[in-house]
Tab-separated table of C-alpha atoms in Angstrom:
chain	number	residue	atom	x	y	z
A	26	MET	CA	-4.374	-2.867	36.375
A	27	LYS	CA	-7.264	-3.396	33.965
A	28	THR	CA	-7.215	-6.604	31.920
A	29	LEU	CA	-9.304	-7.241	28.814
A	30	THR	CA	-10.195	-10.657	27.377
A	31	PRO	CA	-11.357	-11.518	23.841
A	32	ASP	CA	-15.063	-11.938	23.217
A	33	TRP	CA	-14.706	-13.240	19.624
A	34	HIS	CA	-12.367	-15.328	17.519
A	35	LEU	CA	-12.036	-16.834	14.061
A	36	ASP	CA	-10.975	-20.478	14.061
A	37	VAL	CA	-8.269	-20.216	11.385
A	38	GLN	CA	-5.381	-22.037	13.141
A	39	CYS	CA	-2.629	-20.077	11.394
A	40	GLN	CA	0.850	-21.468	11.897
A	41	LEU	CA	2.232	-17.916	12.014
A	42	GLY	CA	-0.688	-15.493	11.941
A	43	GLU	CA	0.499	-11.903	11.551
A	44	GLY	CA	-0.160	-8.384	10.310
A	45	PRO	CA	-3.881	-7.696	10.883
A	46	LEU	CA	-5.201	-4.623	9.053
A	47	TRP	CA	-8.723	-3.215	8.857
A	48	HIS	CA	-9.821	-1.883	5.458
A	49	PRO	CA	-11.958	1.228	6.163
A	50	VAL	CA	-13.784	1.134	2.828
A	51	LYS	CA	-14.378	-2.606	2.439
A	52	GLN	CA	-15.024	-2.974	6.189
A	53	ARG	CA	-13.071	-6.231	6.270
A	54	LEU	CA	-10.200	-7.580	8.324
A	55	TYR	CA	-7.055	-8.818	6.567
A	56	TRP	CA	-4.126	-10.817	7.970
A	57	VAL	CA	-1.440	-13.270	6.833
A	58	ASP	CA	-0.207	-16.747	7.721
A	59	ILE	CA	3.447	-16.238	6.835
A	60	PHE	CA	4.733	-19.818	6.815
A	61	ASN	CA	1.795	-21.071	4.738
A	62	HIS	CA	2.113	-18.172	2.245
A	63	ASN	CA	-1.518	-17.105	2.697
A	64	LEU	CA	-3.223	-13.702	2.891
A	65	PHE	CA	-6.715	-13.796	4.423
A	66	ALA	CA	-9.721	-11.488	4.083
A	67	SER	CA	-12.736	-11.722	6.362
A	68	SER	CA	-16.325	-11.264	5.321
A	69	GLN	CA	-17.977	-8.032	6.438
A	70	ASP	CA	-19.875	-9.872	9.160
A	71	LEU	CA	-16.584	-11.404	10.395
A	72	LYS	CA	-18.037	-14.906	10.281
A	73	THR	CA	-16.171	-16.327	7.296
A	74	TRP	CA	-13.019	-15.636	5.315
A	75	THR	CA	-11.263	-16.233	2.025
A	76	LYS	CA	-7.535	-16.690	1.453
A	77	SER	CA	-5.075	-16.101	-1.373
A	78	HIS	CA	-2.001	-18.318	-1.683
A	79	PHE	CA	1.413	-17.170	-2.939
A	80	GLU	CA	4.638	-18.867	-4.017
A	81	THR	CA	6.609	-16.967	-1.377
A	82	PRO	CA	5.905	-15.991	2.241
A	83	VAL	CA	4.161	-12.642	2.691
A	84	GLY	CA	5.555	-10.958	5.785
A	85	ALA	CA	3.585	-7.718	5.444
A	86	TYR	CA	1.317	-5.856	3.066
A	87	GLY	CA	-0.510	-2.589	2.581
A	88	PHE	CA	-3.496	-1.324	0.638
A	89	ARG	CA	-2.738	0.683	-2.508
A	90	ARG	CA	-4.637	3.925	-2.997
A	91	ASP	CA	-5.395	2.964	-6.609
A	92	GLY	CA	-6.503	-0.574	-5.658
A	93	GLY	CA	-4.621	-3.801	-5.020
A	94	PHE	CA	-1.826	-4.387	-2.541
A	95	ILE	CA	1.820	-3.652	-1.906
A	96	LEU	CA	3.574	-6.729	-0.457
A	97	ALA	CA	6.757	-7.438	1.499
A	98	THR	CA	7.676	-11.052	0.712
A	99	GLY	CA	10.487	-13.553	0.562
A	100	ARG	CA	11.480	-11.810	-2.669
A	101	GLY	CA	11.411	-8.227	-1.410
A	102	PHE	CA	8.770	-5.664	-2.402
A	103	GLU	CA	6.060	-6.689	-4.868
A	104	ASN	CA	2.742	-5.492	-6.260
A	105	TRP	CA	-0.396	-7.637	-6.233
A	106	SER	CA	-3.661	-6.823	-7.986
A	107	GLY	CA	-5.757	-8.541	-5.340
A	108	GLN	CA	-6.777	-11.337	-7.712
A	109	GLY	CA	-5.119	-14.692	-8.323
A	110	SER	CA	-1.575	-15.305	-7.110
A	111	LYS	CA	0.563	-13.500	-9.679
A	112	THR	CA	2.714	-10.687	-8.281
A	113	THR	CA	4.938	-8.099	-9.946
A	114	PRO	CA	8.429	-7.491	-8.512
A	115	ILE	CA	9.424	-3.952	-7.545
A	116	TRP	CA	12.623	-4.105	-5.471
A	117	ASN	CA	14.491	-6.952	-3.808
A	118	PRO	CA	16.962	-5.568	-1.239
A	119	LEU	CA	17.423	-8.925	0.475
A	120	PRO	CA	20.858	-10.540	0.536
A	121	GLY	CA	21.284	-13.886	-1.181
A	122	ARG	CA	21.565	-15.805	2.090
A	123	GLU	CA	19.143	-18.668	2.682
A	124	GLY	CA	16.490	-18.046	5.336
A	125	VAL	CA	16.206	-14.285	4.817
A	126	ARG	CA	12.752	-12.833	4.134
A	127	MET	CA	10.745	-9.698	4.668
A	128	ASN	CA	8.902	-9.522	7.977
A	129	ASP	CA	6.602	-6.902	9.513
A	130	GLY	CA	5.724	-3.670	7.720
A	131	LYS	CA	3.092	-0.966	7.211
A	132	VAL	CA	2.147	1.942	5.015
A	133	GLY	CA	2.825	5.084	6.998
A	134	PRO	CA	1.642	8.686	6.913
A	135	GLY	CA	2.663	10.142	3.578
A	136	GLY	CA	1.791	6.925	1.707
A	137	ARG	CA	5.216	5.258	1.978
A	138	PHE	CA	5.630	1.513	2.619
A	139	TRP	CA	7.957	0.651	5.504
A	140	ALA	CA	9.079	-2.956	6.021
A	141	GLY	CA	12.001	-4.842	7.488
A	142	SER	CA	13.592	-8.245	7.187
A	143	MET	CA	14.589	-11.155	9.370
A	144	ASP	CA	17.355	-13.730	9.025
A	145	SER	CA	16.555	-17.041	10.697
A	146	ALA	CA	20.238	-18.043	10.846
A	147	ASP	CA	22.431	-14.996	11.454
A	148	HIS	CA	19.863	-12.530	12.834
A	149	GLU	CA	21.409	-9.866	10.624
A	150	ALA	CA	18.421	-7.967	9.234
A	151	ALA	CA	17.601	-4.476	7.940
A	152	PHE	CA	14.753	-1.975	7.666
A	153	TYR	CA	13.625	-0.416	4.384
A	154	ARG	CA	11.248	2.147	2.927
A	155	LEU	CA	9.664	2.190	-0.532
A	156	ASP	CA	8.207	5.532	-1.642
A	157	PRO	CA	5.244	5.913	-4.017
A	158	ASP	CA	7.527	7.564	-6.600
A	159	GLY	CA	9.702	4.434	-6.618
A	160	LYS	CA	12.568	5.764	-4.490
A	161	ARG	CA	14.192	3.112	-2.322
A	162	HIS	CA	15.775	3.567	1.097
A	163	THR	CA	17.690	1.357	3.543
A	164	LEU	CA	16.986	3.019	6.877
A	165	LEU	CA	18.533	0.702	9.477
A	166	GLN	CA	21.004	-2.170	9.387
A	167	HIS	CA	22.344	-4.747	11.867
A	168	ILE	CA	18.829	-5.474	13.153
A	169	GLY	CA	18.009	-8.733	14.966
A	170	ILE	CA	14.397	-9.227	13.831
A	171	SER	CA	12.656	-6.233	12.270
A	172	ASN	CA	9.167	-6.120	13.724
A	173	GLY	CA	6.201	-3.982	14.864
A	174	LEU	CA	5.963	-0.355	13.810
A	175	GLY	CA	3.579	2.580	14.022
A	176	TRP	CA	3.193	6.363	14.211
A	177	SER	CA	1.860	8.752	16.831
A	178	PRO	CA	-1.358	10.626	15.959
A	179	ASP	CA	0.510	13.932	15.645
A	180	ARG	CA	2.878	12.272	13.103
A	181	ARG	CA	5.933	13.367	15.077
A	182	THR	CA	7.004	10.031	16.565
A	183	PHE	CA	7.757	6.721	14.878
A	184	TYR	CA	7.840	3.466	16.857
A	185	TYR	CA	9.890	0.472	15.738
A	186	THR	CA	10.539	-2.949	17.269
A	187	ASP	CA	13.705	-5.050	17.158
A	188	SER	CA	12.526	-8.285	18.744
A	189	MET	CA	16.009	-9.752	19.195
A	190	ASP	CA	16.954	-6.643	21.163
A	191	TYR	CA	13.762	-6.975	23.278
A	192	THR	CA	13.186	-3.288	22.548
A	193	ILE	CA	10.596	-0.941	21.080
A	194	PHE	CA	12.405	2.192	19.905
A	195	ALA	CA	11.045	5.689	19.345
A	196	PHE	CA	12.305	8.055	16.630
A	197	ASP	CA	11.543	11.616	15.642
A	198	PHE	CA	9.561	11.483	12.378
A	199	ASP	CA	9.415	14.055	9.575
A	200	LEU	CA	6.163	13.633	7.649
A	201	GLU	CA	7.255	15.665	4.636
A	202	THR	CA	10.509	13.810	3.973
A	203	GLY	CA	9.838	10.476	5.680
A	204	GLN	CA	13.108	10.765	7.599
A	205	ILE	CA	13.525	9.231	11.053
A	206	SER	CA	16.096	10.430	13.596
A	207	ASN	CA	17.009	10.577	17.295
A	208	GLN	CA	16.622	6.860	17.997
A	209	ARG	CA	16.020	6.064	21.684
A	210	PRO	CA	14.535	3.141	23.660
A	211	PHE	CA	10.806	3.488	24.331
A	212	VAL	CA	10.288	0.176	26.154
A	213	LYS	CA	12.859	-2.562	26.785
A	214	LEU	CA	11.730	-5.956	28.087
A	215	PRO	CA	13.978	-7.960	30.423
A	216	LYS	CA	15.847	-10.880	28.907
A	217	ASP	CA	14.855	-13.963	30.877
A	218	GLU	CA	14.224	-17.664	30.469
A	219	CYS	CA	10.621	-17.059	29.337
A	220	GLU	CA	11.943	-15.271	26.238
A	221	VAL	CA	9.029	-12.829	26.108
A	222	VAL	CA	9.780	-10.396	23.286
A	223	PRO	CA	7.888	-7.486	21.714
A	224	ASP	CA	6.359	-8.352	18.346
A	225	GLY	CA	3.819	-6.405	16.257
A	226	LEU	CA	2.218	-3.183	17.469
A	227	CYS	CA	-0.297	-0.471	16.712
A	228	VAL	CA	-0.811	3.058	18.044
A	229	ASP	CA	-4.236	4.329	19.077
A	230	ALA	CA	-5.764	7.797	18.642
A	231	GLU	CA	-4.596	8.815	22.130
A	232	GLY	CA	-0.972	8.070	21.223
A	233	CYS	CA	-0.720	4.889	23.291
A	234	VAL	CA	1.202	1.898	21.955
A	235	TRP	CA	-0.392	-1.581	21.943
A	236	SER	CA	2.373	-4.186	21.706
A	237	ALA	CA	1.954	-7.932	21.116
A	238	GLN	CA	4.213	-10.089	23.276
A	239	TRP	CA	5.567	-13.258	21.691
A	240	ASN	CA	5.637	-15.942	24.439
A	241	GLY	CA	3.829	-13.482	26.716
A	242	TRP	CA	0.197	-14.579	26.266
A	243	GLN	CA	-0.854	-10.937	26.018
A	244	ILE	CA	-1.077	-7.529	24.389
A	245	VAL	CA	0.102	-4.627	26.542
A	246	ARG	CA	-0.838	-0.958	26.226
A	247	TYR	CA	1.787	1.688	26.997
A	248	SER	CA	1.275	5.420	27.487
A	249	PRO	CA	3.276	7.801	25.231
A	250	GLU	CA	5.759	7.946	28.128
A	251	GLY	CA	6.183	4.153	28.194
A	252	GLU	CA	4.063	3.483	31.283
A	253	LEU	CA	2.223	0.142	31.313
A	254	LEU	CA	-1.516	0.910	31.375
A	255	LEU	CA	-3.492	-2.204	30.428
A	256	ARG	CA	-3.229	-5.846	29.410
A	257	VAL	CA	-5.213	-8.007	26.991
A	258	SER	CA	-4.991	-11.636	28.104
A	259	LEU	CA	-4.955	-14.244	25.302
A	260	PRO	CA	-5.400	-18.045	25.331
A	261	ALA	CA	-2.298	-18.353	23.148
A	262	GLN	CA	1.357	-18.083	24.111
A	263	ARG	CA	2.636	-16.577	20.871
A	264	VAL	CA	0.783	-13.316	20.350
A	265	THR	CA	2.044	-11.683	17.172
A	266	SER	CA	0.283	-8.417	16.270
A	267	CYS	CA	-2.809	-6.249	16.596
A	268	CYS	CA	-4.834	-3.513	14.917
A	269	PHE	CA	-7.976	-1.494	15.528
A	270	GLY	CA	-11.014	-2.032	13.346
A	271	GLY	CA	-14.765	-2.099	13.157
A	272	PRO	CA	-16.992	0.772	12.005
A	273	ASP	CA	-15.765	3.117	14.759
A	274	LEU	CA	-12.226	1.651	15.118
A	275	THR	CA	-12.758	0.708	18.777
A	276	ARG	CA	-12.380	-3.069	18.427
A	277	LEU	CA	-8.888	-4.562	18.805
A	278	PHE	CA	-8.077	-7.476	16.476
A	279	ILE	CA	-5.213	-9.788	17.435
A	280	THR	CA	-3.244	-12.465	15.562
A	281	THR	CA	-1.501	-15.442	17.179
A	282	ALA	CA	0.705	-18.386	16.182
A	283	TRP	CA	1.598	-21.947	17.128
A	284	VAL	CA	4.840	-22.269	15.136
A	285	ASP	CA	7.666	-24.187	16.876
A	286	LEU	CA	5.445	-25.374	19.714
A	287	THR	CA	5.588	-29.082	20.557
A	288	ASP	CA	2.409	-31.171	20.735
A	289	GLU	CA	2.659	-31.050	24.527
A	290	GLU	CA	3.016	-27.252	24.513
A	291	ARG	CA	-0.023	-26.892	22.238
A	292	LYS	CA	-2.342	-29.006	24.399
A	293	PRO	CA	-3.190	-26.232	26.911
A	294	GLN	CA	-3.677	-23.699	24.097
A	295	PRO	CA	-5.864	-25.334	21.419
A	296	LEU	CA	-6.935	-21.897	20.146
A	297	ALA	CA	-3.372	-20.828	19.286
A	298	GLY	CA	-3.156	-19.580	15.701
A	299	ASN	CA	-6.617	-18.050	15.712
A	300	VAL	CA	-7.562	-14.396	15.249
A	301	PHE	CA	-9.108	-12.803	18.346
A	302	SER	CA	-10.914	-9.561	19.109
A	303	CYS	CA	-12.167	-7.525	22.031
A	304	PRO	CA	-13.914	-4.171	22.459
A	305	THR	CA	-11.910	-1.309	23.972
A	306	ASP	CA	-12.570	2.091	25.504
A	307	THR	CA	-10.281	3.802	23.027
A	308	GLN	CA	-10.197	4.366	19.269
A	309	GLY	CA	-7.548	3.385	16.763
A	310	GLN	CA	-6.138	5.312	13.837
A	311	SER	CA	-7.354	4.595	10.337
A	312	VAL	CA	-5.023	2.696	8.040
A	313	ASN	CA	-2.820	4.548	5.545
A	314	PHE	CA	-2.877	3.818	1.802
A	315	PHE	CA	0.202	3.429	-0.380
A	316	GLY	CA	0.449	6.094	-3.072
């Protein structure tokens, strides 16, 4: 089986790096460090970066069609202009329990923002959708950790990860209404002592799913039928998410983390928490805008 290795990285040392997205107009890479409440933006040459700090953790975000960002935070859904740190609340569906926050999310086809939650104590989370017209939807409940999501190129299949269930699910997707149905397992990882779980994901232009494996030291690429096709080997145990970017969307960008690792566990992986990248033989899908 073919294995790819990164040929580039940014030394950012994020505690919990997550949610990379490539902006097709600005030609910049964005990502978050959830525990440090930071959202990063690279320079166009990918050599430097800037960061914006918030009062609450940002689990996910999307680009607004009219400029600025839509955020999924520790306070639910919020708007951000892209300047400063002030945000505007939209909808907070989170229960009042301590330790509950929004986690992974994306803007999907049709311009809707999809994002789920996680509960560090009870693992009783949910999955939500915010529409551009302001309509609010709770799509799934009784989730362990709501995580990676994406859509097939033909817009007929939606992929969704529940990390605590070790499963990536597939759903039928209706582009016009945004409804999902016919939930079934796409890939289920074995539960073992290594605790390798599926985390963030992206879907390429061929319909293959690239899934980050927390504790797995890798990204894996699955065919639309769930067959394992390729691996991307990383020098970090906790691989969190990935996206395609670059001018032709053929470069895979990958976020990692070092959260909850002991000093001894971090010694063999000094690059953990950095953002990595490698060229691929396939092309990604362009990002969707909210609105």
